[in-house]
Coordinates of C-alpha atoms (C1' of nucleotides) in Angstrom, one line a residue:
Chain A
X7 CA 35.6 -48.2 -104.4
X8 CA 36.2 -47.5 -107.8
X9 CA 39.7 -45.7 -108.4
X10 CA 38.3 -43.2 -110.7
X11 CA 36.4 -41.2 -108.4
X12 CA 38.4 -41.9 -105.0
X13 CA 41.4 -39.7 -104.0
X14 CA 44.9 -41.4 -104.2
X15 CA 47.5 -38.7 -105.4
X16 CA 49.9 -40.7 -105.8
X17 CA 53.4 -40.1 -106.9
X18 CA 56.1 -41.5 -109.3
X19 CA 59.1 -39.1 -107.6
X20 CA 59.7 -39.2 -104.5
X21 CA 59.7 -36.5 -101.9
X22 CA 63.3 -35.4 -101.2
X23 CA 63.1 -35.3 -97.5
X24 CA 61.6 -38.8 -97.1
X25 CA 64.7 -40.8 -95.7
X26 CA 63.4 -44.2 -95.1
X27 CA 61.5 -46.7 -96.9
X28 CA 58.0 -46.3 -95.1
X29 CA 58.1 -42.4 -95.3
X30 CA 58.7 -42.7 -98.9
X31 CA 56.0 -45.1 -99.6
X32 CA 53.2 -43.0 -97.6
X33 CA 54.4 -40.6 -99.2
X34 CA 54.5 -41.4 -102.5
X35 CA 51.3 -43.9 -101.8
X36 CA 49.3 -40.7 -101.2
X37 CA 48.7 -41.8 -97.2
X38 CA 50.0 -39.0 -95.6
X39 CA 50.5 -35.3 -96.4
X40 CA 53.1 -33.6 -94.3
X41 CA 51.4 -30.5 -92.6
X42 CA 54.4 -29.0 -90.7
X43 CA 57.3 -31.1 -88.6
X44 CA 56.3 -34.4 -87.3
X45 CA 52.4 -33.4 -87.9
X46 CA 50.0 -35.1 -91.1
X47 CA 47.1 -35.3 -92.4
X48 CA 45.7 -39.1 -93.0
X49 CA 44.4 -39.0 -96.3
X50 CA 42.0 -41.6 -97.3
X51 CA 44.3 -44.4 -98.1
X52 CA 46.6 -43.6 -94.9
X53 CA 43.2 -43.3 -92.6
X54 CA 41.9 -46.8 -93.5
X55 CA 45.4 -48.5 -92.8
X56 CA 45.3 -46.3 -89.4
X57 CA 41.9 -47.3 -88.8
X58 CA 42.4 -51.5 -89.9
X59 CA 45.3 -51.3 -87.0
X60 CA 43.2 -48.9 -84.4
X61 CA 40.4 -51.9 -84.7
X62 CA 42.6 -54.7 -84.1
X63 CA 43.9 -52.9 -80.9
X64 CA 40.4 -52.1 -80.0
X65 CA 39.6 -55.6 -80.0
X66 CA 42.6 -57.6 -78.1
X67 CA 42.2 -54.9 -75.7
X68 CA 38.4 -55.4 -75.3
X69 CA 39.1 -59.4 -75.2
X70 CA 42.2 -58.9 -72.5
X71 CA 39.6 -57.2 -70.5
X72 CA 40.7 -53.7 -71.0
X73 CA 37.7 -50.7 -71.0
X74 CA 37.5 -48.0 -73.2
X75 CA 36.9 -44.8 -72.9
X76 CA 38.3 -41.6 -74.2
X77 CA 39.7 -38.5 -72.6
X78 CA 40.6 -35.1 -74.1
X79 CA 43.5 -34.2 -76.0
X80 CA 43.8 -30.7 -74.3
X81 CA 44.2 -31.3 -70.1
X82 CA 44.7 -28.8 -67.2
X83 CA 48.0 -28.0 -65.8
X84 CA 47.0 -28.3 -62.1
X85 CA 46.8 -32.1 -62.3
X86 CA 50.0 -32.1 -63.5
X87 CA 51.0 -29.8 -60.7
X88 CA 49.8 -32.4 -58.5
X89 CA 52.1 -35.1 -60.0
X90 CA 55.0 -33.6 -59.7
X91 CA 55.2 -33.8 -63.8
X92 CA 54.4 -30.4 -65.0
X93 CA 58.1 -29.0 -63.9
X94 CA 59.7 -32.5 -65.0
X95 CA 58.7 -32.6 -68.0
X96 CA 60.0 -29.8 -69.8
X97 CA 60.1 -29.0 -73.2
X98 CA 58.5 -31.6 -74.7
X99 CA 55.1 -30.9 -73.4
X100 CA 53.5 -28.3 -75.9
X101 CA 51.7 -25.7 -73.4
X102 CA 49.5 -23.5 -74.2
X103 CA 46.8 -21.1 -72.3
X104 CA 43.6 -20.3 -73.0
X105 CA 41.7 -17.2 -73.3
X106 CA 41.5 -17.0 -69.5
X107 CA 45.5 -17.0 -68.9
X108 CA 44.6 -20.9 -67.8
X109 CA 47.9 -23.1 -68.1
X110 CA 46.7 -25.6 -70.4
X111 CA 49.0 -28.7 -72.4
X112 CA 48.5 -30.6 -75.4
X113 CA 48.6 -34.1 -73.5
X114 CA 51.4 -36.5 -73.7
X115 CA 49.9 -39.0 -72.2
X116 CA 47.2 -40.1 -69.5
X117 CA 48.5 -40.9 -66.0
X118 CA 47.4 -38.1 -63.7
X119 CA 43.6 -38.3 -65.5
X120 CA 43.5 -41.5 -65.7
X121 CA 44.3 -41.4 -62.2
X122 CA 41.9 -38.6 -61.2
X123 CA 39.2 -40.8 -62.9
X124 CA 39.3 -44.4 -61.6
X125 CA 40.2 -42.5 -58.0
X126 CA 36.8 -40.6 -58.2
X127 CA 34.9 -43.7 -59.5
X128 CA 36.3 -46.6 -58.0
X129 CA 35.9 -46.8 -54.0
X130 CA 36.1 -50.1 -53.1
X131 CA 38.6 -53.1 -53.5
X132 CA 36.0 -55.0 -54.4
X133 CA 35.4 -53.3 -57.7
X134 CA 38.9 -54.2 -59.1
X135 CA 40.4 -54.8 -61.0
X136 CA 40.0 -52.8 -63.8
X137 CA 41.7 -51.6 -67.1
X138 CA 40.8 -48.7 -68.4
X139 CA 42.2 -47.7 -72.2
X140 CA 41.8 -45.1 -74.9
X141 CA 43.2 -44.8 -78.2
X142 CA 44.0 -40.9 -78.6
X143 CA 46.1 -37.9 -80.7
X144 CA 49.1 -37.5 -78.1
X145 CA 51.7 -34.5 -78.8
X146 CA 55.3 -34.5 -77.6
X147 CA 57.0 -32.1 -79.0
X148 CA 59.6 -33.7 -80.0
X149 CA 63.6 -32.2 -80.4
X150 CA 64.0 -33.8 -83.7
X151 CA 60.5 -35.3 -85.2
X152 CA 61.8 -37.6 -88.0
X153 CA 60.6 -40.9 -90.6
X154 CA 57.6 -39.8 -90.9
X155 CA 55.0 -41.2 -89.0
X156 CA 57.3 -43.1 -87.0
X157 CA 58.3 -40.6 -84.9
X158 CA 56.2 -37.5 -85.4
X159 CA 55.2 -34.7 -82.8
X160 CA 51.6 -35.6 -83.4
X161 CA 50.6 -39.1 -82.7
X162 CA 48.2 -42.0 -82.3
X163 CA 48.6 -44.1 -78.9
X164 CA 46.6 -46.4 -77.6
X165 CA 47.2 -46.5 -73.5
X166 CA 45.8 -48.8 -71.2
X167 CA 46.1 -48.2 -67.4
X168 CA 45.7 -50.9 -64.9
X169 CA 44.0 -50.4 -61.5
X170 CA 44.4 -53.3 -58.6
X171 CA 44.8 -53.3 -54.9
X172 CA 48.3 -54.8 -54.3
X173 CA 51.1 -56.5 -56.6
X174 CA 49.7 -59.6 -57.1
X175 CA 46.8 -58.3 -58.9
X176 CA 49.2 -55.6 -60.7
X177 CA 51.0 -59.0 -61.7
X178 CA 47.7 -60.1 -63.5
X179 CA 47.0 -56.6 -64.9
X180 CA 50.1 -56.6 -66.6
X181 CA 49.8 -60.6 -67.6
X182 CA 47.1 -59.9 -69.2
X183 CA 48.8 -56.9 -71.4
X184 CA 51.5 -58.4 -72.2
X185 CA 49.6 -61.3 -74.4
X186 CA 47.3 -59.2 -75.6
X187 CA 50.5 -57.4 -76.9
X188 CA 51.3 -60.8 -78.5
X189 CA 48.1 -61.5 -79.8
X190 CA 47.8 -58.2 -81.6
X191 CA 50.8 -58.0 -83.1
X192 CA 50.6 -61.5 -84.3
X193 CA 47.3 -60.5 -85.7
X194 CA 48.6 -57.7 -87.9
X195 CA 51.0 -60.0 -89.5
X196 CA 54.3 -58.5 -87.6
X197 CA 56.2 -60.8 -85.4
X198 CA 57.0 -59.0 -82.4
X199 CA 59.4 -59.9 -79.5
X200 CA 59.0 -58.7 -76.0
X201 CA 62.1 -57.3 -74.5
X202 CA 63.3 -56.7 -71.2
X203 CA 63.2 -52.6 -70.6
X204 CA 64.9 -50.4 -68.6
X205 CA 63.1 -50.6 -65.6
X206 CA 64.3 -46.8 -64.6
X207 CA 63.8 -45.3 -61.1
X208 CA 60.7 -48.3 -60.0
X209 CA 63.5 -51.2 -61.0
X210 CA 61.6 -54.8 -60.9
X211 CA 61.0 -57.1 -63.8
X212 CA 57.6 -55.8 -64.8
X213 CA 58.6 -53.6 -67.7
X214 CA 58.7 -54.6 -71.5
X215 CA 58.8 -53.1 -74.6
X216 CA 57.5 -54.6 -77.6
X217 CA 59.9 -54.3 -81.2
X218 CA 59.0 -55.8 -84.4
X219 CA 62.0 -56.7 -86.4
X220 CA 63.3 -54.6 -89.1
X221 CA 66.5 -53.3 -91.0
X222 CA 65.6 -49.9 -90.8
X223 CA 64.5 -50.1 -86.9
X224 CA 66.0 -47.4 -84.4
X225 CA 67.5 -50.0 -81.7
X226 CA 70.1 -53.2 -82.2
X227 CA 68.6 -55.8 -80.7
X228 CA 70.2 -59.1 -79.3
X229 CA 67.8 -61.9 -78.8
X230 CA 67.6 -65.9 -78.7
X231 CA 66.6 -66.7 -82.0
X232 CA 64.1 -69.1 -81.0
X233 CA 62.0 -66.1 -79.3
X234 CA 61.6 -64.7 -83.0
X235 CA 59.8 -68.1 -83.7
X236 CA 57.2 -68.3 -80.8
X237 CA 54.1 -67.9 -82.0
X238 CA 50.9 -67.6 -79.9
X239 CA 48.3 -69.1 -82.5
X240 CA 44.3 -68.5 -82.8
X241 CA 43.9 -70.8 -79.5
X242 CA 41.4 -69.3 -76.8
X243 CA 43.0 -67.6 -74.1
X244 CA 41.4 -68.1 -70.2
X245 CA 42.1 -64.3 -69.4
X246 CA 41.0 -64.6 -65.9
X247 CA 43.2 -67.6 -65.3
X248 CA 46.5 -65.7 -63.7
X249 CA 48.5 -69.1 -63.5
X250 CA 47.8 -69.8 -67.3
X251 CA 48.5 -66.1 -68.4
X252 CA 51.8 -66.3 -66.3
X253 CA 53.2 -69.1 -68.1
X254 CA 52.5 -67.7 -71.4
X255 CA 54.1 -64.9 -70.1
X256 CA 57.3 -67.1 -69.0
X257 CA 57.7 -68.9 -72.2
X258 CA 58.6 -65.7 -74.0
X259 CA 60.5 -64.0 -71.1
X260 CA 62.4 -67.3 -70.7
X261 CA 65.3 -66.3 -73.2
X262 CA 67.4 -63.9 -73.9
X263 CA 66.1 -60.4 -75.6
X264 CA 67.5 -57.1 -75.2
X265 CA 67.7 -54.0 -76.9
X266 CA 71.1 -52.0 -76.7
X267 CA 70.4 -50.0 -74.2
X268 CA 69.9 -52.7 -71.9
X269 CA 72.3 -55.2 -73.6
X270 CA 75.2 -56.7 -71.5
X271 CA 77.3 -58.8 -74.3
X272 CA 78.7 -61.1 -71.9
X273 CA 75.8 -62.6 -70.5
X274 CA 74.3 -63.4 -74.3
X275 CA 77.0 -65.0 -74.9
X276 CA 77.0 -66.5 -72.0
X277 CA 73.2 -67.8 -72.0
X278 CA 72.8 -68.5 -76.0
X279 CA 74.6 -70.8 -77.8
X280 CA 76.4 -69.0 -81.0
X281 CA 74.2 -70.3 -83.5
X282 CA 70.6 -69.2 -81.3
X283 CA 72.3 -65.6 -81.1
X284 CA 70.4 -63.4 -83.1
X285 CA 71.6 -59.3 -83.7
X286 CA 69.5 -57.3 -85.4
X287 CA 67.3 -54.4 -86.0
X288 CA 64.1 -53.4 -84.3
X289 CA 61.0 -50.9 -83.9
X290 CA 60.0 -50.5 -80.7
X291 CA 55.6 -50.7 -80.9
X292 CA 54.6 -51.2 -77.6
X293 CA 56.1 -50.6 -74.0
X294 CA 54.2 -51.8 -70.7
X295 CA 55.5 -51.2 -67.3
X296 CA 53.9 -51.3 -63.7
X297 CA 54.8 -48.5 -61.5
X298 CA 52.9 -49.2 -58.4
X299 CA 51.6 -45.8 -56.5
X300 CA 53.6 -43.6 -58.6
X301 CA 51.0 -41.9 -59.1
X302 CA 47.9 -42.7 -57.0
X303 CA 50.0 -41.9 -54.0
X304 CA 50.3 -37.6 -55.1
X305 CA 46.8 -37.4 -56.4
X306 CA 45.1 -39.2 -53.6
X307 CA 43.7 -41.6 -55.7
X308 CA 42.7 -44.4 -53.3
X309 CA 40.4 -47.2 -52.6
X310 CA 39.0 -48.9 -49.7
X311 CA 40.6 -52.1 -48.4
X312 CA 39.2 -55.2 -47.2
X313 CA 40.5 -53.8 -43.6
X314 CA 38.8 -50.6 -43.7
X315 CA 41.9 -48.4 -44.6
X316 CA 42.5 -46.7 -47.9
X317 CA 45.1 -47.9 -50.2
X318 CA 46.6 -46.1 -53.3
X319 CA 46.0 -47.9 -56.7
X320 CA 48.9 -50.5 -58.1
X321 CA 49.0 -49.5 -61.4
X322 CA 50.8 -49.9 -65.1
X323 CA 51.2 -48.0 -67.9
X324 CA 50.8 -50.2 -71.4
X325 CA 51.1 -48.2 -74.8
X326 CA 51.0 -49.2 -78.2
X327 CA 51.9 -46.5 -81.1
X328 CA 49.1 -46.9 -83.3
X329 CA 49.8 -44.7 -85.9
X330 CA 53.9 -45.8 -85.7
X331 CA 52.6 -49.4 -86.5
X332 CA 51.4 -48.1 -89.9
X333 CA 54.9 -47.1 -90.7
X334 CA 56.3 -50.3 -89.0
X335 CA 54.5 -52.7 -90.6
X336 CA 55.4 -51.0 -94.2
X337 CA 59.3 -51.1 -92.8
X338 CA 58.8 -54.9 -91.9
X339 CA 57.0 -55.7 -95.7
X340 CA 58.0 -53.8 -98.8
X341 CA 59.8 -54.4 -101.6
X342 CA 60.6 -52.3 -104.7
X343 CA 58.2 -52.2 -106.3
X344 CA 56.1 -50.4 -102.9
X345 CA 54.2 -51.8 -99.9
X346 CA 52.9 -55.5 -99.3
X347 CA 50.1 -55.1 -96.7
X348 CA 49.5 -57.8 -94.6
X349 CA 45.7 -59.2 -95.2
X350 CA 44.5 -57.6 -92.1
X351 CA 45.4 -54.2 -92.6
X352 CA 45.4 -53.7 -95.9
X353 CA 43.4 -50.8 -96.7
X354 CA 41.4 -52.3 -99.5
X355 CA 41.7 -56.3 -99.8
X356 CA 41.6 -56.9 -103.3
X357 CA 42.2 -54.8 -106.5
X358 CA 40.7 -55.7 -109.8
X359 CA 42.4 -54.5 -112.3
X360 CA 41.4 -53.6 -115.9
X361 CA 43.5 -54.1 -118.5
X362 CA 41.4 -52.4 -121.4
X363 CA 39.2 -50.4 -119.9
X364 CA 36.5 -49.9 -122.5
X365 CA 36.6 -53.2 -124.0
X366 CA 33.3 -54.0 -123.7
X367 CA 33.9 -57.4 -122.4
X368 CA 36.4 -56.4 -120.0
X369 CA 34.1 -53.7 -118.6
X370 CA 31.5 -56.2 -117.7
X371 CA 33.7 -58.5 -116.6
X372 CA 34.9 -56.0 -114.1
X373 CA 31.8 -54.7 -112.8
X374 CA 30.2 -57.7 -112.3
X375 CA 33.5 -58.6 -110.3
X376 CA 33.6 -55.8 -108.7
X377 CA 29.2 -55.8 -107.9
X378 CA 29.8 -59.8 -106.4
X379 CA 32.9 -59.3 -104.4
X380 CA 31.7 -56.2 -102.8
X381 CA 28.0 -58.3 -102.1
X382 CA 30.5 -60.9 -100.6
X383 CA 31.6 -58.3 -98.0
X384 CA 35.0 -57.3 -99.6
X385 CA 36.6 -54.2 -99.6
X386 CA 37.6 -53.9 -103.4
X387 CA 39.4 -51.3 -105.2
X388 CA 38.6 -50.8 -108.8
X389 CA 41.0 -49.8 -110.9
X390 CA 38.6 -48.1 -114.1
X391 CA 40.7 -45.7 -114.7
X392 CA 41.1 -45.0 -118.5
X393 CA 45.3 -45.9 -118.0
X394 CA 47.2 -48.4 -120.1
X395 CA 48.0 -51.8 -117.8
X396 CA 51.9 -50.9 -116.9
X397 CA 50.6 -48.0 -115.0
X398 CA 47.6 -49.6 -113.0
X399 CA 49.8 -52.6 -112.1
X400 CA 52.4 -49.9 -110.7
X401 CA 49.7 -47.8 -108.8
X402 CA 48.3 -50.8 -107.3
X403 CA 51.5 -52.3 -106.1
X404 CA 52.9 -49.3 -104.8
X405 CA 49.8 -49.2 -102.1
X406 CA 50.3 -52.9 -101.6
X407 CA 47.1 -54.2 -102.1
X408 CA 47.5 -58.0 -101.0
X409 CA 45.4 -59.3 -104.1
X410 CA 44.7 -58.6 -107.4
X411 CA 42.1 -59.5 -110.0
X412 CA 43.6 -59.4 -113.2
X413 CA 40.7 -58.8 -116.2
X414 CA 41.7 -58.3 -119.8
X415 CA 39.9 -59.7 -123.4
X416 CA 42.8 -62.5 -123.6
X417 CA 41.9 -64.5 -120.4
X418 CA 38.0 -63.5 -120.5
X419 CA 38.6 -65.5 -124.2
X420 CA 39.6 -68.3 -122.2
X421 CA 36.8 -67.8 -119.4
X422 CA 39.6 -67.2 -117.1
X423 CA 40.6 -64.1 -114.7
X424 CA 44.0 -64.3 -112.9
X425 CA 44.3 -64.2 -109.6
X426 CA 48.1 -62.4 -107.9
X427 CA 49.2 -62.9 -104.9
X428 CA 51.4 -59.3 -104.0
X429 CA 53.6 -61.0 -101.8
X430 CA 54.4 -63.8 -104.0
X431 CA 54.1 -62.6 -107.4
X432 CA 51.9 -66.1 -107.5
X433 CA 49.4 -66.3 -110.4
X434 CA 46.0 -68.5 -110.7
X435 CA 44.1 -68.7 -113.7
X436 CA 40.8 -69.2 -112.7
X437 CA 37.1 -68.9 -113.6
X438 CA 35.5 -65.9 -112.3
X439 CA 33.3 -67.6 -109.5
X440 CA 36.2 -69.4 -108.5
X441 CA 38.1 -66.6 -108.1
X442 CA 35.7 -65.0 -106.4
X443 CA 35.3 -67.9 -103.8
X444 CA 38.9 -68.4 -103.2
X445 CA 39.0 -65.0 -101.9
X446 CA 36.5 -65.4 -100.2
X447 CA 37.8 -67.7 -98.7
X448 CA 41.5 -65.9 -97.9
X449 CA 39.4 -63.1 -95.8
X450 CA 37.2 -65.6 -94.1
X451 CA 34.4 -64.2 -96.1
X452 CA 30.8 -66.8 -95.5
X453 CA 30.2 -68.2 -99.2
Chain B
rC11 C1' 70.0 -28.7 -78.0
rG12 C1' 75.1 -29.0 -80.9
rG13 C1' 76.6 -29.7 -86.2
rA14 C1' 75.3 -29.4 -91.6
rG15 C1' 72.1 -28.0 -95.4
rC16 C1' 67.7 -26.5 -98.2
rG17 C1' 63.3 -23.1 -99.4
rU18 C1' 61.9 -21.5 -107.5
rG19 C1' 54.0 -24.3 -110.1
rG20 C1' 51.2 -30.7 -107.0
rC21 C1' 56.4 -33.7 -107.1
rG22 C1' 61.8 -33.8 -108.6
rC23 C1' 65.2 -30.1 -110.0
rA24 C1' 68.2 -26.1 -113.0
rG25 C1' 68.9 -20.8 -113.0
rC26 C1' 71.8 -17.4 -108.2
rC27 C1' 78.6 -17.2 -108.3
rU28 C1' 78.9 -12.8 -112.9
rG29 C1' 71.5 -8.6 -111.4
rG30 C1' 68.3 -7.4 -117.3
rU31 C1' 61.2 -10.9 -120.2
rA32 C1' 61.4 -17.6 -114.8
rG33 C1' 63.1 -22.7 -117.3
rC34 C1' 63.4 -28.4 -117.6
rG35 C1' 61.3 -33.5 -116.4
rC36 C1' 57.0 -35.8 -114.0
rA37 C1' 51.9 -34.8 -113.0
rC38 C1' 47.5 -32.0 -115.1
rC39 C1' 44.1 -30.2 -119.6
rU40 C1' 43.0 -30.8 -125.3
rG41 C1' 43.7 -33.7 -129.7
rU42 C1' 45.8 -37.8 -132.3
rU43 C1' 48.2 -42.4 -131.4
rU44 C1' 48.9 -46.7 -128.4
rU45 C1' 46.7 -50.7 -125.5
rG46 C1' 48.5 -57.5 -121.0
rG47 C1' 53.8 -54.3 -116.6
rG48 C1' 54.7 -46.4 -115.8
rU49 C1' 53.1 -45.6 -125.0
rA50 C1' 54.4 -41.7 -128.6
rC51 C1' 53.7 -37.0 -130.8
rA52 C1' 51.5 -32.1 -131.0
rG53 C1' 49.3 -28.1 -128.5
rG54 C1' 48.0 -25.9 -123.6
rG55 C1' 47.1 -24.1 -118.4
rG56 C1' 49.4 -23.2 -113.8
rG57 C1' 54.7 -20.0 -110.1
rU58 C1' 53.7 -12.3 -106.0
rC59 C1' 61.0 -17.5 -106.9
rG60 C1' 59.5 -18.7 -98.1
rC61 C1' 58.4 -13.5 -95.7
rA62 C1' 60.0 -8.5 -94.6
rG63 C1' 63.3 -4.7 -95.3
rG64 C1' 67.5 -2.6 -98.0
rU65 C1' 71.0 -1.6 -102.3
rU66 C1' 70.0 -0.7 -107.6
rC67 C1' 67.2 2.4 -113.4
rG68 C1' 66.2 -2.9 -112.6
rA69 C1' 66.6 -8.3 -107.6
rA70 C1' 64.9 -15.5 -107.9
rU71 C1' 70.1 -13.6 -108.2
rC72 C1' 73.6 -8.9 -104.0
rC73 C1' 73.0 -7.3 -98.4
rU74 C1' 70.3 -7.6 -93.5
rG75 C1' 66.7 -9.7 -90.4
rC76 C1' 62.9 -13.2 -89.6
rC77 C1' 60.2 -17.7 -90.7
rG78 C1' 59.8 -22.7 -92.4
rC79 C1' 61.7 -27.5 -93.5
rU80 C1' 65.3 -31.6 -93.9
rC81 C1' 69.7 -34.4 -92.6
rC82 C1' 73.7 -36.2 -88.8
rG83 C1' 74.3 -36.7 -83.3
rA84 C1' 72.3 -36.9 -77.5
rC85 C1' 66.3 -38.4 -76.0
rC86 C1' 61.4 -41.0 -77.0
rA87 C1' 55.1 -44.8 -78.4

RNA sequence: CGGAGCGUGGCGCAGCCUGGUAGCGCACCUGUUUUGGGUACAGGGGGUCGCAGGUUCGAAUCCUGCCGCUCCGACCA
């Protein structure tokens, strides 16, 4: 993409209501556009982040097993009659009727369809388990939308709903959610620790939420600091294997890790050693929790047993805020000068940069950069905009843009282009080609 | 929902108290200049001052009502 034609209004002031570091940045990283209280538009720059992180989900949920599908934003009050839920509630669900006086409601999440759907399609124990997910525009309407994307009335959840005949399959269902949670959030550069939830009303150990660690995060946490350090790797995973699955599970429920609302003081200190106790700051991204026949049970959503006699669903509930992640991950990486992307959301992956644009060396030093790196299967942004360096470096930085491809006539006199790491500030002169390979290389890119 | 505050060009703000031709910085357009980390100068375009009503010869400014938005607290992916 070349930054002269593409839309990035992008500002050097910023916003006065933007409060924290990630609304400020989206802001003034032209991402977002606030369209009225806790409700944006994603403009182009915001909508490929959104979309980098919606793919990675996509994927670990696919790999876990999980099944997409997608159901509507708009839903029928009668199921929600039917649950019990439309009355409990209350005024966070935006409802709204249609031309026929029909009670309708912006969804706020999935249960009682989801519920409705696998009990009208699946009829036998012998076609679970199964996982159903979809990544969709939820709307809570929220008392007090604030931070931008990170907690606005309007936004994007992924939420996965596990079907199974009795507890021990639920188990697995919930196994497998849980390390996909790892593996995705490990995959989008965050490191993100599981923590033991309020288990509410259904009580058991099968409920976690997920919080990257921040400064700016809503909840104090207290955790073991080794849990921070777990890390899953790129090894393959035996998703079917429930013994496997439940030990990876075990290894990172084995510590200590709560957030405050669950937090009992005494027993950290009384489990962790002093120098392993960790307090800090955190962003809750995902939540899972199983909770049985909650609602199979009211909407008569039952299967067919091995003995003849139909048995409500065990199911979970496992939900990842998509579109909060984009704000996460900008809390969790940024420094002054704007956002550091990890690689694998960054919404372009390297930025060539033009020091004198209409230097005619320069210029066909650039597109020819810009021509190869795109042939390699890059996503490139070209900055050919007719501005003196200071204020392309600035533009570029401020979006985060992991790499950049410094051209000017000095270096090209040399035969050399430099090559900037964003998070480092680390510079390689190097030869075009070789700068082309190496990041090539960085993104996995075939030479 | 309780408390506080704000609505003046795309963004950041002044003007309001004490009514009298709507202003500054950034951004934008034109020209010159400059060119390796947000150049400099000159010229220029853009605003029914959130909406409605009232007071007044005259309202961004005073009064009334409404709407929108933000921040702090209790709840949430």
């Amino acid at each position: 993409m070349r930054l002269s034609r593409y839309f990035l209004p992008v500002q050097k002031e910023t916003p006065a209501e933007a409060e924290i570091v990630s609304h400020r940045l989206m802001l003034r990283g032209g991402m977002i556009r606030q369209a009225s209280a806790g409700i944006y538009s994603w403009l182009p720059l915001g909508y490929k982040v959104l979309r980098k992180i919606e793919n990675i989900v996509h994927e670990e949920q696919q790999r876990a097993g999980a099944i997409p599908v997608l159901m509507p934003t708009i839903q029928s009050a009668d199921l929600w009659r039917e649950s019990g839920r439309y009355d409990d509630y209350g005024a966070e669900m935006l409802r709204i009727e249609d031309r026929q006086g029909r009670e309708m409601l912006y969804g706020p999440t999935n249960e009682e369809q989801i519920t409705e759907i696998a009990g009208a399609g699946i009829r036998s124990y012998r076609d679970l388990p199964r996982i159903l997910y979809h990544i969709q525009w939820k709307f809570r309407d929220e008392v007090r939308p604030r931070f931008g994307v990170m907690r606005g009335r309007e936004f994007l959840m992924k939420d996965a709903y596990s079907f199974d005949l009795d507890k021990e399959g639920a188990r697995h269902s919930y196994n497998r959610m849980f390390v996909s949670y790892l593996r995705t959030f490990e995959r989008m550069g965050l490191k993100a620790v599981p923590m033991r939830a309020d288990s509410g009303p259904i009580g058991g150990d099968m409920t976690h939420e997920f919080l990257i660690l921040a400064e700016t995060g809503e909840s104090g946490v207290f955790l073991d600091r080794d849990l921070a350090e777990l890390s899953l790797g790129e090894g393959a995973i035996d998703w079917e294997d429930a013994p496997a699955l439940q030990a990876i599970v075990d290894r990172w429920t084995a510590s200590y890790a709560r957030t405050d609302e669950t937090h009992e003081e005494a027993v950290f200190e009384a489990e962790i050693p002093e120098n392993r106790r960790l307090t800090a700051r955190g962003i809750e991204v995902g939540h899972i929790f199983y909770f049985g026949s909650k609602y199979s049970k009211p909407l008569n959503a039952t299967v067919m047993g091995p003995g003849g006699e139909a048995v409500p669903f065990e199911s979970g509930s496992y939900g990842i805020g998509v579109s909060r992640l984009a704000g996460a991950i900008i809390e969790a990486s940024h420094d002054d000068k704007g956002i550091i992307w990890p690689e694998a959301v960054a919404p372009f992956e390297v930025a060539v940069i033009n020091l004198r644009q209409g230097d005619e060396a320069a210029d066909a030093a650039c597109e020819s950069l810009y021509a190869t790196l795109t042939a390699r299967g890059l996503d490139v942004l070209y900055d050919d905009r007719d501005e003196r360096a200071g204020a392309k470096f600035a533009t570029i930085d401020l979006i985060g843009i992991p790499w950049k491809l410094v051209v000017g006539p000095r270096g090209l006199k040399e035969g050399v282009v430099e090559l900037v790491s964003r998070r480092t500030g680390e510079t390689q002169n190097l030869a075009p080609d070789d700068a082309i390979n190496r990041l090539a290389d960085i993104y996995g890119r075939a030479s």
